[in-house]
Short mmCIF file of C-alpha atoms and ligand atoms in Angstrom, two decimals:
data_model
loop_
_atom_site.label_atom_id
_atom_site.label_comp_id
_atom_site.label_asym_id
_atom_site.label_seq_id
_atom_site.Cartn_x
_atom_site.Cartn_y
_atom_site.Cartn_z
CA MET F 1 -28.43 63.53 -47.19
CA LYS F 2 -29.42 65.32 -44.05
CA GLU F 3 -32.24 62.83 -43.37
CA LYS F 4 -29.99 59.96 -44.27
CA ILE F 5 -27.48 61.10 -41.62
CA GLU F 6 -30.22 61.47 -39.03
CA SER F 7 -31.65 58.03 -39.74
CA ILE F 8 -28.20 56.36 -39.60
CA LYS F 9 -27.64 58.10 -36.29
CA SER F 10 -30.86 56.81 -34.71
CA VAL F 11 -30.40 53.28 -36.11
CA ALA F 12 -26.81 53.17 -34.88
CA LEU F 13 -27.63 54.49 -31.39
CA LEU F 14 -30.45 51.97 -31.07
CA ALA F 15 -28.20 49.13 -32.19
CA ILE F 16 -25.63 50.20 -29.62
CA GLU F 17 -28.25 50.34 -26.90
CA GLN F 18 -29.53 46.87 -27.77
CA ALA F 19 -26.13 45.22 -28.05
CA THR F 20 -25.30 43.12 -25.00
CA THR F 21 -21.94 41.59 -25.89
CA SER F 22 -18.59 43.02 -26.91
CA SER F 23 -18.69 41.03 -30.14
CA GLY F 24 -22.17 42.47 -30.89
CA LEU F 25 -20.78 45.96 -30.32
CA ASN F 26 -17.89 45.22 -32.60
CA ASP F 27 -20.39 44.24 -35.33
CA VAL F 28 -22.09 47.62 -34.87
CA ARG F 29 -18.74 49.40 -35.12
CA VAL F 30 -17.96 47.59 -38.38
CA ARG F 31 -21.43 48.21 -39.76
CA PHE F 32 -21.31 52.00 -39.28
CA LEU F 33 -17.69 53.03 -38.91
CA GLY F 34 -15.86 50.22 -40.75
CA LYS F 35 -14.05 50.68 -44.10
CA SER F 36 -17.29 50.20 -46.02
CA GLY F 37 -19.53 51.15 -43.10
CA GLU F 38 -22.54 53.38 -43.54
CA ILE F 39 -20.92 56.56 -42.17
CA THR F 40 -17.74 55.91 -44.10
CA SER F 41 -19.72 55.44 -47.31
CA LEU F 42 -21.49 58.77 -46.77
CA MET F 43 -18.13 60.47 -46.19
CA LYS F 44 -17.11 59.25 -49.64
CA LEU F 45 -20.26 60.78 -51.10
CA LEU F 46 -19.48 64.25 -49.68
CA GLY F 47 -17.70 65.08 -52.94
CA THR F 48 -21.01 64.90 -54.79
CA VAL F 49 -22.65 67.46 -52.50
CA SER F 50 -22.76 71.10 -53.63
CA LYS F 51 -19.96 73.41 -52.50
CA GLU F 52 -22.33 75.43 -50.30
CA GLU F 53 -23.81 72.50 -48.48
CA ARG F 54 -20.59 70.52 -48.17
CA PRO F 55 -19.18 72.13 -44.91
CA ALA F 56 -22.48 71.76 -43.07
CA MET F 57 -22.93 68.18 -44.27
CA GLY F 58 -19.35 67.37 -43.44
CA LYS F 59 -19.77 68.76 -39.94
CA ALA F 60 -23.08 66.96 -39.42
CA LEU F 61 -21.59 63.68 -40.60
CA ASN F 62 -18.56 64.13 -38.41
CA ASP F 63 -20.68 64.97 -35.36
CA VAL F 64 -22.73 61.81 -35.86
CA ARG F 65 -19.54 59.78 -36.27
CA VAL F 66 -18.22 61.20 -32.99
CA GLN F 67 -21.52 60.50 -31.22
CA ILE F 68 -21.63 56.91 -32.49
CA GLU F 69 -17.99 56.41 -31.52
CA SER F 70 -18.44 57.74 -28.00
CA ALA F 71 -21.68 55.78 -27.52
CA LEU F 72 -19.83 52.67 -28.70
CA ASP F 73 -16.90 53.34 -26.38
CA ALA F 74 -19.17 53.95 -23.39
CA LYS F 75 -21.27 50.83 -24.00
CA THR F 76 -18.18 48.73 -24.73
CA ALA F 77 -16.69 49.71 -21.38
CA VAL F 78 -19.88 48.65 -19.60
CA VAL F 79 -20.25 45.38 -21.48
CA GLU F 80 -16.60 44.44 -21.11
CA GLU F 81 -16.75 45.08 -17.39
CA SER F 82 -19.79 42.83 -16.95
CA GLU F 83 -18.22 40.19 -19.18
CA LYS F 84 -15.10 40.32 -17.01
CA GLN F 85 -17.18 39.94 -13.84
CA ALA F 86 -18.99 36.95 -15.34
CA ARG F 87 -15.68 35.35 -16.33
CA LEU F 88 -14.20 35.91 -12.86
CA ALA F 89 -17.30 34.40 -11.25
CA ALA F 90 -17.09 31.38 -13.56
CA GLU F 91 -13.37 30.88 -12.93
CA ALA F 92 -13.58 31.45 -9.18
CA VAL F 93 -11.72 28.93 -7.03
CA ASP F 94 -13.45 27.82 -3.86
CA VAL F 95 -10.57 27.96 -1.43
CA THR F 96 -12.70 26.35 1.27
CA LEU F 97 -12.93 23.04 -0.69
CA PRO F 98 -10.81 20.26 0.82
CA GLY F 99 -7.54 19.78 -1.05
CA LYS F 100 -6.65 16.75 -3.14
CA THR F 101 -4.66 14.42 -0.92
CA SER F 102 -2.37 11.87 -2.53
CA ALA F 103 -2.96 8.41 -1.06
CA LYS F 104 -0.02 7.26 1.01
CA GLY F 105 1.06 3.64 0.88
CA SER F 106 1.65 1.59 4.00
CA LEU F 107 3.50 -1.56 4.91
CA HIS F 108 1.64 -4.85 4.49
CA PRO F 109 0.47 -6.26 7.85
CA LEU F 110 2.69 -9.32 7.33
CA THR F 111 5.68 -7.05 6.77
CA LEU F 112 4.79 -5.07 9.90
CA VAL F 113 4.50 -8.23 12.00
CA ARG F 114 7.71 -9.69 10.56
CA GLU F 115 9.62 -6.51 11.39
CA ASP F 116 8.11 -6.47 14.91
CA ILE F 117 9.14 -10.09 15.53
CA LEU F 118 12.64 -9.68 14.12
CA ARG F 119 13.13 -6.55 16.24
CA VAL F 120 12.34 -8.52 19.40
CA PHE F 121 14.86 -11.25 18.57
CA LEU F 122 17.51 -8.79 17.37
CA GLY F 123 17.13 -7.22 20.82
CA MET F 124 17.97 -10.60 22.36
CA GLY F 125 21.18 -10.91 20.35
CA PHE F 126 19.95 -12.96 17.39
CA SER F 127 21.04 -12.18 13.85
CA VAL F 128 18.89 -12.59 10.71
CA ALA F 129 19.53 -15.02 7.83
CA GLU F 130 17.58 -16.07 4.76
CA GLY F 131 17.61 -19.17 2.57
CA PRO F 132 16.29 -20.72 -0.65
CA GLU F 133 12.63 -21.48 -1.23
CA ILE F 134 13.37 -24.37 -3.59
CA GLU F 135 15.14 -26.67 -1.17
CA SER F 136 16.82 -30.03 -1.51
CA ASP F 137 15.27 -33.05 0.15
CA LEU F 138 18.54 -33.30 2.12
CA TYR F 139 18.03 -30.01 3.99
CA ASN F 140 14.24 -29.93 4.10
CA PHE F 141 14.00 -33.48 5.51
CA GLN F 142 17.02 -35.74 5.80
CA LEU F 143 19.35 -33.55 7.88
CA LEU F 144 16.32 -32.76 10.07
CA ASN F 145 16.04 -36.42 10.99
CA VAL F 146 13.30 -37.22 8.48
CA PRO F 147 14.75 -39.93 6.23
CA LYS F 148 13.10 -40.85 2.93
CA ASP F 149 9.95 -42.92 3.55
CA HIS F 150 9.79 -41.81 7.20
CA PRO F 151 6.16 -41.52 8.32
CA ALA F 152 6.86 -38.00 9.72
CA ARG F 153 6.89 -36.78 6.11
CA ASP F 154 3.12 -37.02 6.29
CA MET F 155 3.11 -34.15 8.81
CA GLN F 156 3.68 -31.72 5.95
CA ASP F 157 1.88 -31.90 2.59
CA THR F 158 4.80 -31.32 0.31
CA PHE F 159 5.05 -29.83 -3.18
CA TYR F 160 7.77 -31.85 -4.90
CA VAL F 161 9.76 -30.18 -7.69
CA ASN F 162 11.35 -33.55 -8.53
CA ASP F 163 12.67 -36.53 -6.56
CA ASN F 164 15.37 -34.47 -4.90
CA PHE F 165 13.91 -30.97 -4.61
CA VAL F 166 10.84 -29.58 -2.87
CA LEU F 167 9.30 -26.18 -2.26
CA ARG F 168 10.46 -25.89 1.34
CA THR F 169 7.69 -26.89 3.72
CA HIS F 170 9.18 -24.92 6.60
CA THR F 171 12.12 -22.62 7.37
CA SER F 172 13.77 -25.41 9.40
CA PRO F 173 16.12 -26.45 6.54
CA MET F 174 17.99 -23.23 7.36
CA GLN F 175 18.83 -24.80 10.74
CA ALA F 176 20.76 -27.51 8.89
CA ARG F 177 22.30 -25.05 6.41
CA ILE F 178 23.59 -22.87 9.25
CA MET F 179 24.74 -25.68 11.53
CA THR F 180 26.67 -27.38 8.70
CA THR F 181 28.57 -24.17 7.96
CA THR F 182 28.86 -22.38 11.32
CA GLN F 183 30.40 -23.41 14.63
CA PRO F 184 28.51 -22.44 17.82
CA PRO F 185 27.63 -20.18 19.47
CA ILE F 186 24.73 -19.69 17.05
CA ARG F 187 21.79 -17.32 17.55
CA VAL F 188 19.83 -16.72 14.39
CA VAL F 189 16.30 -16.06 13.18
CA ILE F 190 15.26 -16.88 9.62
CA PRO F 191 12.15 -15.30 8.08
CA GLY F 192 10.86 -16.70 4.81
CA ARG F 193 8.15 -17.99 2.54
CA VAL F 194 7.14 -21.64 2.82
CA TYR F 195 4.81 -23.95 0.87
CA ARG F 196 2.35 -26.69 1.73
CA SER F 197 -0.50 -28.29 -0.14
CA ASP F 198 -3.08 -27.03 2.31
CA ASP F 199 -5.91 -24.55 1.78
CA ASP F 200 -8.69 -23.29 4.10
CA ALA F 201 -9.61 -20.23 6.22
CA SER F 202 -6.47 -20.56 8.35
CA HIS F 203 -4.14 -22.33 5.86
CA SER F 204 -2.70 -21.08 2.59
CA PRO F 205 -0.47 -23.05 0.19
CA ILE F 206 2.04 -20.21 0.46
CA PHE F 207 2.65 -18.73 3.87
CA HIS F 208 5.45 -17.31 5.99
CA GLN F 209 7.46 -18.59 8.91
CA ILE F 210 10.20 -17.34 11.16
CA GLU F 211 12.65 -19.96 12.35
CA GLY F 212 14.77 -19.48 15.46
CA LEU F 213 17.92 -21.39 16.36
CA ALA F 214 20.27 -21.07 19.32
CA VAL F 215 23.17 -23.49 19.79
CA ASP F 216 25.69 -23.11 22.59
CA LYS F 217 27.07 -24.87 25.63
CA HIS F 218 24.49 -25.75 28.33
CA ILE F 219 21.36 -24.64 26.48
CA THR F 220 18.24 -26.01 28.20
CA VAL F 221 14.46 -25.93 27.91
CA GLY F 222 14.64 -23.08 30.46
CA ASP F 223 16.48 -20.95 27.89
CA LEU F 224 13.85 -21.75 25.28
CA GLU F 225 11.04 -20.90 27.66
CA GLY F 226 12.64 -17.64 28.85
CA CYS F 227 13.35 -16.55 25.28
CA LEU F 228 9.79 -17.24 24.14
CA GLN F 229 8.23 -15.67 27.26
CA THR F 230 10.17 -12.47 26.52
CA PHE F 231 9.07 -12.65 22.89
CA ALA F 232 5.39 -13.07 23.86
CA GLU F 233 5.50 -10.12 26.28
CA GLN F 234 7.11 -7.82 23.73
CA MET F 235 5.02 -8.99 20.79
CA PHE F 236 1.60 -8.97 22.46
CA SER F 237 1.49 -7.37 25.92
CA SER F 238 3.45 -7.54 29.17
CA ASP F 239 0.71 -9.63 30.82
CA THR F 240 0.92 -12.32 28.13
CA ARG F 241 1.90 -15.76 29.47
CA ILE F 242 3.13 -18.79 27.56
CA ARG F 243 2.69 -22.49 28.20
CA LEU F 244 4.55 -25.43 26.70
CA ARG F 245 2.68 -28.59 25.71
CA PRO F 246 4.50 -31.79 24.78
CA SER F 247 4.54 -32.44 21.04
CA TYR F 248 6.57 -34.20 18.40
CA PHE F 249 8.96 -32.99 15.72
CA PRO F 250 11.65 -35.30 14.34
CA PHE F 251 14.30 -32.58 14.62
CA THR F 252 13.71 -31.59 18.24
CA GLU F 253 13.73 -33.75 21.35
CA PRO F 254 11.87 -33.02 23.53
CA SER F 255 9.42 -31.11 21.32
CA VAL F 256 6.76 -28.68 22.47
CA GLU F 257 3.91 -26.67 21.12
CA VAL F 258 3.77 -23.19 22.61
CA ASP F 259 0.54 -21.38 23.47
CA VAL F 260 0.09 -17.76 24.55
CA THR F 261 -2.75 -16.30 26.58
CA CYS F 262 -5.23 -14.93 24.05
CA ALA F 263 -4.31 -11.39 22.95
CA ILE F 264 -7.98 -10.55 22.34
CA CYS F 265 -9.58 -11.64 25.66
CA HIS F 266 -6.40 -11.87 27.81
CA GLY F 267 -7.22 -15.43 28.86
CA LYS F 268 -10.91 -15.02 29.66
CA GLY F 269 -12.06 -17.01 26.65
CA CYS F 270 -13.41 -15.67 23.33
CA ARG F 271 -14.04 -16.59 19.70
CA VAL F 272 -10.39 -16.25 18.66
CA CYS F 273 -9.21 -18.71 21.34
CA LYS F 274 -12.35 -20.82 21.01
CA GLY F 275 -13.19 -20.14 24.65
CA THR F 276 -9.96 -21.69 26.00
CA GLY F 277 -8.07 -18.48 26.78
CA TRP F 278 -4.99 -19.90 24.97
CA VAL F 279 -3.85 -19.83 21.35
CA GLU F 280 -1.11 -21.93 19.83
CA ILE F 281 1.58 -19.81 18.20
CA LEU F 282 4.53 -22.02 17.40
CA GLY F 283 6.38 -25.34 17.51
CA ALA F 284 9.70 -25.64 19.28
CA GLY F 285 12.06 -27.91 21.13
CA ILE F 286 15.59 -28.86 22.04
CA VAL F 287 17.61 -29.55 18.88
CA ASN F 288 17.71 -33.32 18.49
CA PRO F 289 21.30 -34.47 19.21
CA ALA F 290 21.05 -36.64 16.08
CA VAL F 291 20.53 -33.45 14.02
CA LEU F 292 23.52 -31.74 15.70
CA GLU F 293 25.70 -34.73 14.86
CA MET F 294 24.48 -34.96 11.22
CA CYS F 295 25.34 -31.28 10.86
CA GLY F 296 28.83 -31.73 12.31
CA ILE F 297 28.31 -30.31 15.79
CA ASP F 298 29.46 -32.31 18.82
CA SER F 299 26.28 -33.07 20.77
CA LYS F 300 28.27 -33.85 23.94
CA GLU F 301 29.66 -30.34 24.01
CA TYR F 302 26.75 -28.39 22.57
CA SER F 303 22.99 -28.28 22.80
CA GLY F 304 20.44 -25.96 21.28
CA PHE F 305 16.85 -24.93 21.00
CA ALA F 306 14.82 -24.18 17.90
CA PHE F 307 11.40 -22.82 17.17
CA GLY F 308 9.30 -22.10 14.12
CA LEU F 309 6.37 -19.73 14.05
CA GLY F 310 3.83 -18.86 11.40
CA LEU F 311 3.75 -15.16 10.56
CA GLU F 312 0.14 -15.21 9.34
CA ARG F 313 -0.93 -16.93 12.54
CA ILE F 314 0.74 -14.31 14.74
CA ALA F 315 -0.74 -11.47 12.65
CA MET F 316 -4.23 -13.03 12.79
CA ILE F 317 -4.01 -13.29 16.58
CA LYS F 318 -2.51 -9.85 17.06
CA TYR F 319 -5.06 -8.05 14.86
CA GLY F 320 -8.05 -10.43 15.21
CA ILE F 321 -8.07 -11.23 11.46
CA PRO F 322 -10.58 -14.03 10.76
CA ASN F 323 -9.40 -15.34 7.37
CA ILE F 324 -5.85 -15.92 6.10
CA LYS F 325 -6.89 -15.07 2.50
CA LEU F 326 -7.26 -11.40 3.48
CA PHE F 327 -3.47 -11.13 3.52
CA TYR F 328 -3.13 -12.00 -0.16
CA GLU F 329 -6.09 -10.25 -1.81
CA ASN F 330 -4.49 -6.80 -1.54
CA ASP F 331 -7.87 -5.18 -0.93
CA VAL F 332 -6.98 -1.58 -0.05
CA ARG F 333 -9.89 -1.38 2.41
CA PHE F 334 -8.15 -4.14 4.40
CA LEU F 335 -4.58 -2.93 3.95
CA GLU F 336 -5.23 0.73 4.84
CA GLN F 337 -6.30 -0.30 8.34
CA PHE F 338 -2.63 -0.95 9.13
CA ASN F 339 -1.58 2.59 8.16
N1 LIG M 1 9.28 -26.62 11.31
C1 LIG M 1 8.18 -26.88 12.20
C2 LIG M 1 6.87 -26.69 11.43
O1 LIG M 1 6.88 -26.05 10.41
C3 LIG M 1 8.18 -25.95 13.40
C4 LIG M 1 9.36 -26.16 14.27
C5 LIG M 1 10.52 -25.44 14.06
C6 LIG M 1 9.28 -27.05 15.32
C7 LIG M 1 11.60 -25.61 14.92
C8 LIG M 1 10.37 -27.24 16.14
C9 LIG M 1 11.51 -26.53 15.93
O2 LIG M 1 5.84 -27.18 11.83
#
């Protein structure tokens, strides 16, 4: 039994020395000190040893048990500490890494430009109104001095819903809607979506306009020009100039097309203005007296001016955007530039 104890001792101490993990050490503990472990089994055999030898054997066995236990405890402490260090190293957080930022949304460039434009006109005393996108022929054309079969209908490629309704081709029908229901003075701007069967790099079948209408006593072309000059300065830059060119719209007389000095080259000539230094931004004119009368406003007492501008066009000029389709693709790389 004496040799047996000695050999268990050296096997156990070697196993402890070789163990490198806490679970390995636990196996050693079970193998020698567990319920049916080798030391425990010898303890049970003590009863078979002679009375004289029993105390010495018991003491020897107990000493070995204590040695194995303390060796196990010492090694366990070491292994657990290194396991803890390894775990801490693996779980370490690098506080110098950049944080996760949540992407912030931004307003669409067309929304930004619309708000900019409306702000300018609100500052000049205009109010804002909106109207239907499916519009009757009466408001979209007839009350704007474009009777059925009038050749001016060809100016706008129209989507017809049926014989009497169209997708509005411009925001001008709101002029008629407002003038038939409101007595002057009128100062209103009308933003909205409009539709035309037209599709290329600068035209989209769905686009946006802002209509302007002022009706009062003694309104002249000078009022129109002053209003639009102020708009151009505030929208683009204080050195921006406008010019009026004669044009034709059935609902204004006289009619003009309005150009601004190019926002990109400030009039020197560049790609955006095709070398002319000027870009067209809107159509306008003095409200045709025939329209005033059709809408129930006395054209001897009142006169007015109106204008209609394309939002996409203004945004393209302001930001130098080459293709109208960029507004509708919702490519984040495009949109985030307006953050
Ligand atoms: N409605 C015209 C268009 O879409 C623009 C316009 C509005 C012209 C008001 C004159 C007056 O082309």
